[in-house]
Amino acid sequence: MRLLLTHGYFLDEDPKEKQIMKPYVPLGILYLSSHLRARGFDVDIYDSTFGTRAELFSLIDSQPPAAIGIYGNLMTRANVLAIAAHAKAAGWLVIVGGPEPSNYVDEFLVSGTDIIVSGEGERALERLLAASCAHENWGTIPGIAFRDPAGHVVRTGSPELIADLDSQPWPDRERVDIPKYLDTWRTFHGKASVSVITARGCPYRCNWCSHSVYGFTHRRRKPALVVDEIEWLIARYHPDMLWIADDVFTIHQGWLDAFAAEMTRRNVRIPFECITRADRINEKIAGLLGELGCERVWIGSESGSQAILDAMQRGVTVEQVQRAVALCKANDIATGMFLMWGYEGEQIADIEATVEHVKQCRPDVFFTTVSYPIKGTPYFARIAEKLVNLKPWRETTDREFTIRGRHSRNFYRHADELLRSEMADRPDLAAIDAARNALYATAQEVEA
């Protein structure tokens, strides 16, 4: 059966990304494509990043109905549902996957979806395409959900994971317009970046973080084979830097040692950014990152309050975050920090502690968000009774829940103002006092 893969993210519909303009190719569906094509399946890709909904709908309408696979995440729910409904009306077999659909099986199955692939999708899709479309064959394929002829939802259990990532072909980058990504980067930033992964999954159990695709597994590629891909990327696309898109790049010091040795042996050096955890950075790892040319390390700090970090089950301490940032700086590596306001139980004292923590760290850049509960996580389950969805499910995302009794969005806006005032290159005491006074003045405002 022929398959069209797409992902429902349209850059032109994303006001924030239109300001940032740092797009990356959808590696997930490119891995699906290379896996399936290596096994003889007929696979097309519509990369919606620079496309439009109208263009995709026209493509669907102009072809004989086949199967369409749509990747969905937290932010693309409405687009995925619209694409699924349009394809279904045109006679296509609609398959959706990614971190979002498996958390809302019933909702997707009544909205134009025939099959939901839960978790890692390569093997489930392979078996679906190899099978006939008869429902009785679907029930033998692990990791999917569908409705049987009687309308009952059937879930076939956990997906088959690929134990040996080195057996997989590289993602099908040649099937999408990489030069357009590079040109966008260079137009807005004067340099271009491409993405690569060295591993799948995260074994840590932060209770607000979704593990709906890879579970709590961590599988790693051989260092030499990663360097093979990096060499090819440099020769083929001439990027100025890499984005290593692992959940926790420095998780294994032995692997990083071997990777650094292989990069050095081949005389391969290119700036890169990566994400890691503070407890996975020590003097040796920071030194290796510096030697490799790491340009920036992103660290999930989340809070400067140890009580909040413990409630999140982050498994790190405030002191570890501060030490990790200092070690990166000592090796001429820029640092970025992710911070989260509004986690269950947070008080003004915790916000003040976070402000002091960031002042102590002095990262090169930091981003804040107000915590949001993702369905399927322990955090969601913990506060489920407080959640209010103010709009129909299909028109919103998990980021837009109202949490009864939590401080208002206005309150967290003032927390942002306080943090940014304190972190200004030339702090203005009047601005700091005004932001702090506004924060305390709105402390009694709560979400309905």
CSV table of C-alpha atoms in Angstrom, one decimal:
chain,number,residue,atom,x,y,z
A,1,MET,CA,0.0,0.0,0.0
A,2,ARG,CA,1.2,3.5,-0.9
A,3,LEU,CA,1.8,5.9,2.1
A,4,LEU,CA,2.0,9.7,2.2
A,5,LEU,CA,3.7,11.0,5.4
A,6,THR,CA,3.2,14.5,6.7
A,7,HIS,CA,3.3,16.3,10.1
A,8,GLY,CA,0.8,19.1,10.1
A,9,TYR,CA,3.2,21.9,11.3
A,10,PHE,CA,2.9,25.0,9.1
A,11,LEU,CA,5.6,27.5,10.0
A,12,ASP,CA,3.5,30.4,8.5
A,13,GLU,CA,0.8,29.7,11.1
A,14,ASP,CA,3.2,30.0,14.1
A,15,PRO,CA,3.7,33.6,15.2
A,16,LYS,CA,6.4,32.7,17.6
A,17,GLU,CA,8.5,30.7,15.2
A,18,LYS,CA,8.1,33.4,12.6
A,19,GLN,CA,10.0,35.6,15.0
A,20,ILE,CA,12.6,33.0,15.8
A,21,MET,CA,13.0,31.4,12.4
A,22,LYS,CA,15.1,28.4,13.4
A,23,PRO,CA,13.2,25.6,11.7
A,24,TYR,CA,14.5,22.0,11.5
A,25,VAL,CA,13.4,19.1,9.3
A,26,PRO,CA,10.9,16.6,10.8
A,27,LEU,CA,13.4,13.9,11.6
A,28,GLY,CA,10.7,11.5,12.9
A,29,ILE,CA,8.8,11.1,9.6
A,30,LEU,CA,12.1,11.1,7.7
A,31,TYR,CA,13.2,8.1,9.8
A,32,LEU,CA,9.9,6.4,9.1
A,33,SER,CA,10.3,7.0,5.4
A,34,SER,CA,13.9,5.6,5.2
A,35,HIS,CA,12.8,2.5,7.2
A,36,LEU,CA,9.9,1.8,5.0
A,37,ARG,CA,11.5,2.5,1.7
A,38,ALA,CA,14.5,0.3,2.7
A,39,ARG,CA,11.9,-2.5,2.9
A,40,GLY,CA,10.4,-1.8,-0.5
A,41,PHE,CA,7.4,0.3,0.4
A,42,ASP,CA,6.1,3.2,-1.7
A,43,VAL,CA,6.4,6.3,0.5
A,44,ASP,CA,5.9,10.0,-0.3
A,45,ILE,CA,6.5,12.9,2.0
A,46,TYR,CA,4.7,16.2,2.2
A,47,ASP,CA,6.8,18.4,4.5
A,48,SER,CA,4.3,21.0,5.7
A,49,THR,CA,6.9,23.3,7.4
A,50,PHE,CA,7.0,25.6,4.4
A,51,GLY,CA,3.8,24.5,2.9
A,52,THR,CA,0.1,25.3,3.4
A,53,ARG,CA,-3.0,23.5,4.4
A,54,ALA,CA,-4.6,24.3,1.0
A,55,GLU,CA,-1.6,22.8,-0.8
A,56,LEU,CA,-1.7,19.6,1.2
A,57,PHE,CA,-5.4,19.2,0.7
A,58,SER,CA,-5.0,19.7,-3.0
A,59,LEU,CA,-2.3,17.0,-3.0
A,60,ILE,CA,-4.7,14.6,-1.2
A,61,ASP,CA,-7.5,15.4,-3.6
A,62,SER,CA,-5.4,14.9,-6.7
A,63,GLN,CA,-4.2,11.4,-5.9
A,64,PRO,CA,-6.0,8.1,-5.8
A,65,PRO,CA,-6.8,7.3,-2.1
A,66,ALA,CA,-4.1,5.4,-0.3
A,67,ALA,CA,-2.8,5.6,3.3
A,68,ILE,CA,-1.7,8.8,5.0
A,69,GLY,CA,0.4,8.9,8.1
A,70,ILE,CA,0.2,12.1,10.1
A,71,TYR,CA,2.6,13.0,13.0
A,72,GLY,CA,1.0,14.9,15.8
A,73,ASN,CA,2.4,16.6,18.8
A,74,LEU,CA,1.1,18.9,21.5
A,75,MET,CA,0.9,22.0,19.3
A,76,THR,CA,-0.4,20.5,16.1
A,77,ARG,CA,-3.6,18.9,17.3
A,78,ALA,CA,-6.0,21.1,15.4
A,79,ASN,CA,-4.1,20.8,12.1
A,80,VAL,CA,-3.7,17.0,12.5
A,81,LEU,CA,-7.5,16.7,13.0
A,82,ALA,CA,-8.2,18.8,10.0
A,83,ILE,CA,-5.9,16.9,7.8
A,84,ALA,CA,-7.3,13.6,9.1
A,85,ALA,CA,-10.9,14.6,8.4
A,86,HIS,CA,-10.1,15.9,4.9
A,87,ALA,CA,-8.2,12.7,4.0
A,88,LYS,CA,-10.9,10.5,5.4
A,89,ALA,CA,-13.6,12.3,3.4
A,90,ALA,CA,-11.4,11.7,0.3
A,91,GLY,CA,-11.3,8.0,0.9
A,92,TRP,CA,-7.8,7.6,2.4
A,93,LEU,CA,-6.8,5.3,5.2
A,94,VAL,CA,-5.8,7.7,8.0
A,95,ILE,CA,-3.0,6.7,10.4
A,96,VAL,CA,-1.8,9.2,13.1
A,97,GLY,CA,1.1,8.9,15.5
A,98,GLY,CA,3.5,10.9,17.6
A,99,PRO,CA,3.3,11.9,21.3
A,100,GLU,CA,-0.2,13.5,21.1
A,101,PRO,CA,-2.6,10.9,19.6
A,102,SER,CA,-1.8,8.0,21.9
A,103,ASN,CA,-2.9,10.2,24.8
A,104,TYR,CA,-6.3,10.9,23.2
A,105,VAL,CA,-7.1,7.7,21.5
A,106,ASP,CA,-10.9,8.0,21.7
A,107,GLU,CA,-10.9,11.6,20.6
A,108,PHE,CA,-8.8,11.0,17.5
A,109,LEU,CA,-10.7,7.8,16.5
A,110,VAL,CA,-14.0,9.8,16.4
A,111,SER,CA,-12.4,12.6,14.4
A,112,GLY,CA,-11.5,11.0,11.2
A,113,THR,CA,-8.6,8.7,12.3
A,114,ASP,CA,-8.6,5.0,11.4
A,115,ILE,CA,-5.5,3.8,13.2
A,116,ILE,CA,-3.4,5.4,16.0
A,117,VAL,CA,0.3,4.3,16.2
A,118,SER,CA,1.4,4.6,19.8
A,119,GLY,CA,5.1,5.0,20.5
A,120,GLU,CA,7.9,4.2,18.1
A,121,GLY,CA,6.3,3.8,14.7
A,122,GLU,CA,8.7,2.1,12.3
A,123,ARG,CA,7.7,-1.5,12.9
A,124,ALA,CA,4.0,-0.9,13.4
A,125,LEU,CA,3.8,1.0,10.1
A,126,GLU,CA,5.8,-1.6,8.3
A,127,ARG,CA,3.3,-4.3,9.5
A,128,LEU,CA,0.3,-2.1,8.7
A,129,LEU,CA,1.4,-1.5,5.1
A,130,ALA,CA,2.2,-5.2,4.7
A,131,ALA,CA,-1.2,-6.3,6.0
A,132,SER,CA,-4.4,-6.0,4.1
A,133,CYS,CA,-6.9,-3.4,5.3
A,134,ALA,CA,-9.1,-6.0,6.9
A,135,HIS,CA,-9.6,-5.2,10.6
A,136,GLU,CA,-8.9,-8.7,11.6
A,137,ASN,CA,-5.2,-8.3,10.6
A,138,TRP,CA,-4.7,-5.1,12.5
A,139,GLY,CA,-5.3,-6.8,15.9
A,140,THR,CA,-2.0,-8.8,15.6
A,141,ILE,CA,0.1,-5.6,15.2
A,142,PRO,CA,1.6,-4.4,18.5
A,143,GLY,CA,1.4,-0.7,19.4
A,144,ILE,CA,-1.7,0.5,17.6
A,145,ALA,CA,-5.3,1.4,18.4
A,146,PHE,CA,-8.4,1.3,16.2
A,147,ARG,CA,-12.1,0.6,16.2
A,148,ASP,CA,-13.4,-2.9,15.3
A,149,PRO,CA,-16.4,-3.3,13.1
A,150,ALA,CA,-18.7,-3.1,16.1
A,151,GLY,CA,-17.2,0.3,17.0
A,152,HIS,CA,-15.3,-0.9,20.0
A,153,VAL,CA,-11.8,0.6,20.6
A,154,VAL,CA,-9.0,-2.1,20.3
A,155,ARG,CA,-5.6,-1.4,21.8
A,156,THR,CA,-2.9,-3.9,20.9
A,157,GLY,CA,-0.4,-3.2,23.7
A,158,SER,CA,3.1,-1.9,23.7
A,159,PRO,CA,4.9,-1.1,20.4
A,160,GLU,CA,7.9,-3.1,19.2
A,161,LEU,CA,11.0,-1.0,19.8
A,162,ILE,CA,14.1,-1.1,17.6
A,163,ALA,CA,16.8,-2.4,19.9
A,164,ASP,CA,19.7,-1.8,17.4
A,165,LEU,CA,19.5,1.7,16.2
A,166,ASP,CA,22.6,1.2,14.1
A,167,SER,CA,20.6,-1.2,11.9
A,168,GLN,CA,18.4,1.7,10.8
A,169,PRO,CA,19.1,3.8,7.7
A,170,TRP,CA,19.7,7.5,8.2
A,171,PRO,CA,16.6,9.7,7.9
A,172,ASP,CA,15.4,10.5,4.4
A,173,ARG,CA,16.7,14.1,4.3
A,174,GLU,CA,17.0,14.0,0.5
A,175,ARG,CA,13.2,13.7,0.2
A,176,VAL,CA,12.7,17.2,1.6
A,177,ASP,CA,13.9,20.7,0.7
A,178,ILE,CA,16.9,21.0,3.1
A,179,PRO,CA,18.3,24.0,1.2
A,180,LYS,CA,15.2,26.0,2.1
A,181,TYR,CA,15.8,25.3,5.7
A,182,LEU,CA,19.4,26.4,5.4
A,183,ASP,CA,18.5,29.5,3.4
A,184,THR,CA,16.0,30.4,6.1
A,185,TRP,CA,18.6,30.1,8.8
A,186,ARG,CA,21.2,32.1,6.9
A,187,THR,CA,18.7,34.8,6.0
A,188,PHE,CA,17.7,35.4,9.6
A,189,HIS,CA,20.8,34.4,11.5
A,190,GLY,CA,23.8,34.5,9.1
A,191,LYS,CA,24.5,30.8,9.7
A,192,ALA,CA,22.7,27.5,9.0
A,193,SER,CA,22.1,24.5,11.3
A,194,VAL,CA,21.0,20.9,10.7
A,195,SER,CA,19.8,18.4,13.2
A,196,VAL,CA,21.0,14.9,14.0
A,197,ILE,CA,20.2,12.4,16.8
A,198,THR,CA,22.6,10.0,18.5
A,199,ALA,CA,20.1,8.2,20.7
A,200,ARG,CA,16.4,7.7,21.4
A,201,GLY,CA,14.6,8.1,24.7
A,202,CYS,CA,15.1,9.4,28.2
A,203,PRO,CA,15.3,7.0,31.2
A,204,TYR,CA,14.5,9.8,33.8
A,205,ARG,CA,11.1,10.2,35.4
A,206,CYS,CA,10.4,13.9,35.7
A,207,ASN,CA,6.7,13.7,36.4
A,208,TRP,CA,5.5,16.5,34.0
A,209,CYS,CA,7.4,15.1,31.0
A,210,SER,CA,5.8,12.9,28.4
A,211,HIS,CA,7.3,9.5,27.5
A,212,SER,CA,4.6,8.4,25.2
A,213,VAL,CA,6.8,7.7,22.2
A,214,TYR,CA,9.9,5.9,23.6
A,215,GLY,CA,8.8,5.1,27.2
A,216,PHE,CA,11.6,5.2,29.6
A,217,THR,CA,14.1,3.5,27.3
A,218,HIS,CA,17.5,4.9,26.3
A,219,ARG,CA,19.1,3.4,23.1
A,220,ARG,CA,22.3,4.8,21.7
A,221,ARG,CA,24.0,4.6,18.3
A,222,LYS,CA,27.7,3.6,18.0
A,223,PRO,CA,29.9,6.8,18.1
A,224,ALA,CA,31.7,5.9,14.9
A,225,LEU,CA,28.4,5.6,13.0
A,226,VAL,CA,27.2,8.9,14.3
A,227,VAL,CA,30.4,10.5,13.1
A,228,ASP,CA,29.8,8.9,9.7
A,229,GLU,CA,26.5,10.7,9.5
A,230,ILE,CA,28.0,14.0,10.7
A,231,GLU,CA,30.8,13.8,8.0
A,232,TRP,CA,28.1,13.2,5.4
A,233,LEU,CA,26.0,16.1,6.6
A,234,ILE,CA,28.9,18.5,6.4
A,235,ALA,CA,30.0,17.3,3.0
A,236,ARG,CA,26.4,17.3,1.6
A,237,TYR,CA,24.9,20.5,3.1
A,238,HIS,CA,27.8,22.6,4.4
A,239,PRO,CA,26.0,23.6,7.6
A,240,ASP,CA,27.6,26.1,10.0
A,241,MET,CA,26.5,24.2,13.0
A,242,LEU,CA,24.6,21.2,14.3
A,243,TRP,CA,21.6,20.7,16.6
A,244,ILE,CA,22.1,17.4,18.5
A,245,ALA,CA,18.4,16.7,19.2
A,246,ASP,CA,18.8,14.0,21.9
A,247,ASP,CA,16.8,14.3,25.1
A,248,VAL,CA,20.0,14.1,27.2
A,249,PHE,CA,23.1,14.2,25.0
A,250,THR,CA,25.8,13.7,27.8
A,251,ILE,CA,24.0,10.9,29.6
A,252,HIS,CA,26.9,8.4,29.1
A,253,GLN,CA,30.5,9.7,29.7
A,254,GLY,CA,32.1,6.6,28.1
A,255,TRP,CA,30.1,7.1,24.9
A,256,LEU,CA,31.1,10.8,24.8
A,257,ASP,CA,34.7,9.8,25.3
A,258,ALA,CA,34.6,7.5,22.3
A,259,PHE,CA,32.6,10.0,20.2
A,260,ALA,CA,35.2,12.8,21.0
A,261,ALA,CA,38.1,10.5,20.1
A,262,GLU,CA,36.5,9.5,16.8
A,263,MET,CA,35.8,13.2,15.9
A,264,THR,CA,39.4,14.0,16.7
A,265,ARG,CA,40.8,11.0,14.8
A,266,ARG,CA,38.9,12.1,11.7
A,267,ASN,CA,39.6,15.8,12.2
A,268,VAL,CA,35.9,16.6,12.3
A,269,ARG,CA,34.9,19.8,14.1
A,270,ILE,CA,31.7,21.7,13.8
A,271,PRO,CA,29.9,24.0,16.4
A,272,PHE,CA,26.8,22.4,17.9
A,273,GLU,CA,24.1,22.9,20.5
A,274,CYS,CA,22.7,20.1,22.7
A,275,ILE,CA,20.4,19.6,25.7
A,276,THR,CA,21.4,17.8,28.9
A,277,ARG,CA,20.7,17.5,32.6
A,278,ALA,CA,22.8,19.2,35.2
A,279,ASP,CA,23.7,15.9,36.9
A,280,ARG,CA,25.2,14.7,33.6
A,281,ILE,CA,27.8,17.4,33.4
A,282,ASN,CA,31.1,17.1,35.3
A,283,GLU,CA,34.5,18.6,34.7
A,284,LYS,CA,35.5,15.8,32.3
A,285,ILE,CA,32.3,16.1,30.2
A,286,ALA,CA,32.4,19.9,30.1
A,287,GLY,CA,36.0,19.7,28.9
A,288,LEU,CA,35.0,17.2,26.2
A,289,LEU,CA,32.2,19.4,25.0
A,290,GLY,CA,34.5,22.4,24.9
A,291,GLU,CA,37.1,20.4,22.9
A,292,LEU,CA,34.4,19.3,20.5
A,293,GLY,CA,33.4,22.8,19.8
A,294,CYS,CA,30.1,22.8,21.6
A,295,GLU,CA,28.6,26.3,21.2
A,296,ARG,CA,25.7,26.1,23.7
A,297,VAL,CA,24.4,23.6,26.3
A,298,TRP,CA,20.7,23.8,27.2
A,299,ILE,CA,19.8,22.7,30.8
A,300,GLY,CA,16.4,22.1,32.2
A,301,SER,CA,16.7,24.0,35.4
A,302,GLU,CA,12.9,24.5,35.9
A,303,SER,CA,13.1,26.0,39.4
A,304,GLY,CA,15.5,27.5,41.9
A,305,SER,CA,13.5,25.9,44.7
A,306,GLN,CA,14.7,22.5,45.8
A,307,ALA,CA,11.2,21.7,47.2
A,308,ILE,CA,9.7,22.3,43.7
A,309,LEU,CA,12.4,20.3,42.0
A,310,ASP,CA,11.7,17.4,44.4
A,311,ALA,CA,8.0,17.6,43.7
A,312,MET,CA,8.7,17.4,40.0
A,313,GLN,CA,10.9,14.3,40.7
A,314,ARG,CA,13.7,16.0,38.7
A,315,GLY,CA,16.4,14.1,40.4
A,316,VAL,CA,18.8,17.1,40.5
A,317,THR,CA,19.7,19.8,43.0
A,318,VAL,CA,19.9,23.5,42.6
A,319,GLU,CA,23.6,23.3,43.4
A,320,GLN,CA,24.1,20.8,40.6
A,321,VAL,CA,22.5,23.2,38.1
A,322,GLN,CA,24.7,26.1,39.3
A,323,ARG,CA,27.8,24.0,39.1
A,324,ALA,CA,26.9,22.7,35.6
A,325,VAL,CA,26.5,26.2,34.3
A,326,ALA,CA,29.8,27.3,35.8
A,327,LEU,CA,31.6,24.3,34.3
A,328,CYS,CA,30.3,25.1,30.9
A,329,LYS,CA,31.3,28.7,31.2
A,330,ALA,CA,34.8,27.7,32.3
A,331,ASN,CA,35.1,25.8,29.0
A,332,ASP,CA,33.8,28.7,26.9
A,333,ILE,CA,30.4,27.1,26.3
A,334,ALA,CA,27.4,29.3,26.3
A,335,THR,CA,24.5,28.2,28.5
A,336,GLY,CA,20.7,28.3,28.1
A,337,MET,CA,18.2,27.5,30.9
A,338,PHE,CA,14.6,26.4,30.7
A,339,LEU,CA,12.5,27.5,33.7
A,340,MET,CA,8.9,26.7,34.7
A,341,TRP,CA,6.5,28.8,36.8
A,342,GLY,CA,3.4,27.6,38.4
A,343,TYR,CA,4.1,24.0,39.3
A,344,GLU,CA,1.7,22.5,41.8
A,345,GLY,CA,2.6,23.9,45.3
A,346,GLU,CA,4.8,26.8,44.1
A,347,GLN,CA,4.7,29.8,46.4
A,348,ILE,CA,6.1,33.3,46.1
A,349,ALA,CA,9.1,32.2,48.1
A,350,ASP,CA,9.8,29.6,45.4
A,351,ILE,CA,9.6,32.2,42.7
A,352,GLU,CA,12.0,34.4,44.7
A,353,ALA,CA,14.4,31.5,45.0
A,354,THR,CA,14.2,30.9,41.2
A,355,VAL,CA,15.1,34.6,40.6
A,356,GLU,CA,18.1,34.3,42.9
A,357,HIS,CA,19.1,31.0,41.3
A,358,VAL,CA,19.1,32.5,37.8
A,359,LYS,CA,21.1,35.5,39.1
A,360,GLN,CA,23.6,33.1,40.6
A,361,CYS,CA,23.9,31.1,37.3
A,362,ARG,CA,23.9,34.1,34.9
A,363,PRO,CA,23.1,31.9,31.9
A,364,ASP,CA,23.5,33.5,28.4
A,365,VAL,CA,19.9,33.0,27.7
A,366,PHE,CA,16.8,31.6,29.5
A,367,PHE,CA,13.3,30.8,28.7
A,368,THR,CA,10.3,30.6,31.0
A,369,THR,CA,6.9,28.9,30.6
A,370,VAL,CA,4.0,28.4,32.9
A,371,SER,CA,3.6,24.7,33.7
A,372,TYR,CA,1.1,22.8,31.7
A,373,PRO,CA,-0.1,19.2,32.4
A,374,ILE,CA,0.3,16.8,29.5
A,375,LYS,CA,-2.1,14.0,29.5
A,376,GLY,CA,-0.5,10.6,30.3
A,377,THR,CA,2.0,12.1,32.8
A,378,PRO,CA,1.9,11.8,36.6
A,379,TYR,CA,1.5,15.6,36.8
A,380,PHE,CA,-1.6,15.5,34.7
A,381,ALA,CA,-3.1,12.7,36.9
A,382,ARG,CA,-2.2,14.6,40.1
A,383,ILE,CA,-4.2,17.8,39.2
A,384,ALA,CA,-6.8,16.3,36.8
A,385,GLU,CA,-9.7,17.3,39.0
A,386,LYS,CA,-8.6,20.9,38.9
A,387,LEU,CA,-8.4,21.2,35.1
A,388,VAL,CA,-10.8,23.3,33.1
A,389,ASN,CA,-10.8,23.4,29.3
A,390,LEU,CA,-12.4,26.6,28.3
A,391,LYS,CA,-12.8,25.7,24.6
A,392,PRO,CA,-13.7,22.5,22.7
A,393,TRP,CA,-10.9,19.9,22.9
A,394,ARG,CA,-10.3,19.9,19.1
A,395,GLU,CA,-9.7,23.7,19.2
A,396,THR,CA,-7.2,23.8,22.0
A,397,THR,CA,-4.0,22.1,23.4
A,398,ASP,CA,-2.8,20.8,26.7
A,399,ARG,CA,-1.0,24.1,27.2
A,400,GLU,CA,-4.3,25.9,27.5
A,401,PHE,CA,-5.9,24.2,30.5
A,402,THR,CA,-7.0,26.5,33.3
A,403,ILE,CA,-6.0,25.1,36.7
A,404,ARG,CA,-8.5,26.0,39.4
A,405,GLY,CA,-6.9,27.7,42.4
A,406,ARG,CA,-3.5,28.4,40.7
A,407,HIS,CA,-2.1,31.9,40.5
A,408,SER,CA,-3.4,33.9,37.6
A,409,ARG,CA,-1.5,34.3,34.3
A,410,ASN,CA,-1.2,38.0,35.2
A,411,PHE,CA,0.7,36.9,38.4
A,412,TYR,CA,3.2,34.9,36.3
A,413,ARG,CA,3.6,37.7,33.9
A,414,HIS,CA,4.9,39.8,36.8
A,415,ALA,CA,7.2,36.9,37.8
A,416,ASP,CA,8.7,37.1,34.3
A,417,GLU,CA,9.0,40.9,34.6
A,418,LEU,CA,10.8,40.5,37.9
A,419,LEU,CA,13.2,37.9,36.6
A,420,ARG,CA,14.0,39.9,33.5
A,421,SER,CA,14.5,43.1,35.4
A,422,GLU,CA,16.9,41.4,37.8
A,423,MET,CA,18.8,39.9,34.9
A,424,ALA,CA,19.1,43.1,32.9
A,425,ASP,CA,22.6,44.1,31.8
A,426,ARG,CA,22.1,47.3,33.8
A,427,PRO,CA,19.5,46.5,36.5
A,428,ASP,CA,17.1,49.3,37.2
A,429,LEU,CA,16.2,49.3,40.9
A,430,ALA,CA,12.9,51.1,40.2
A,431,ALA,CA,11.9,48.6,37.6
A,432,ILE,CA,12.8,45.7,39.9
A,433,ASP,CA,10.8,47.2,42.8
A,434,ALA,CA,7.8,47.8,40.5
A,435,ALA,CA,7.8,44.2,39.2
A,436,ARG,CA,8.2,42.8,42.7
A,437,ASN,CA,5.4,45.0,44.0
A,438,ALA,CA,3.1,43.9,41.1
A,439,LEU,CA,3.9,40.3,41.8
A,440,TYR,CA,2.9,40.5,45.4
A,441,ALA,CA,-0.1,42.7,44.6
A,442,THR,CA,-1.5,40.0,42.3
A,443,ALA,CA,-0.7,37.0,44.6
A,444,GLN,CA,-4.4,36.6,45.5
A,445,GLU,CA,-5.5,36.4,41.9
A,446,VAL,CA,-6.3,32.8,40.9
A,447,GLU,CA,-7.5,30.9,37.9
A,448,ALA,CA,-11.2,30.2,38.1
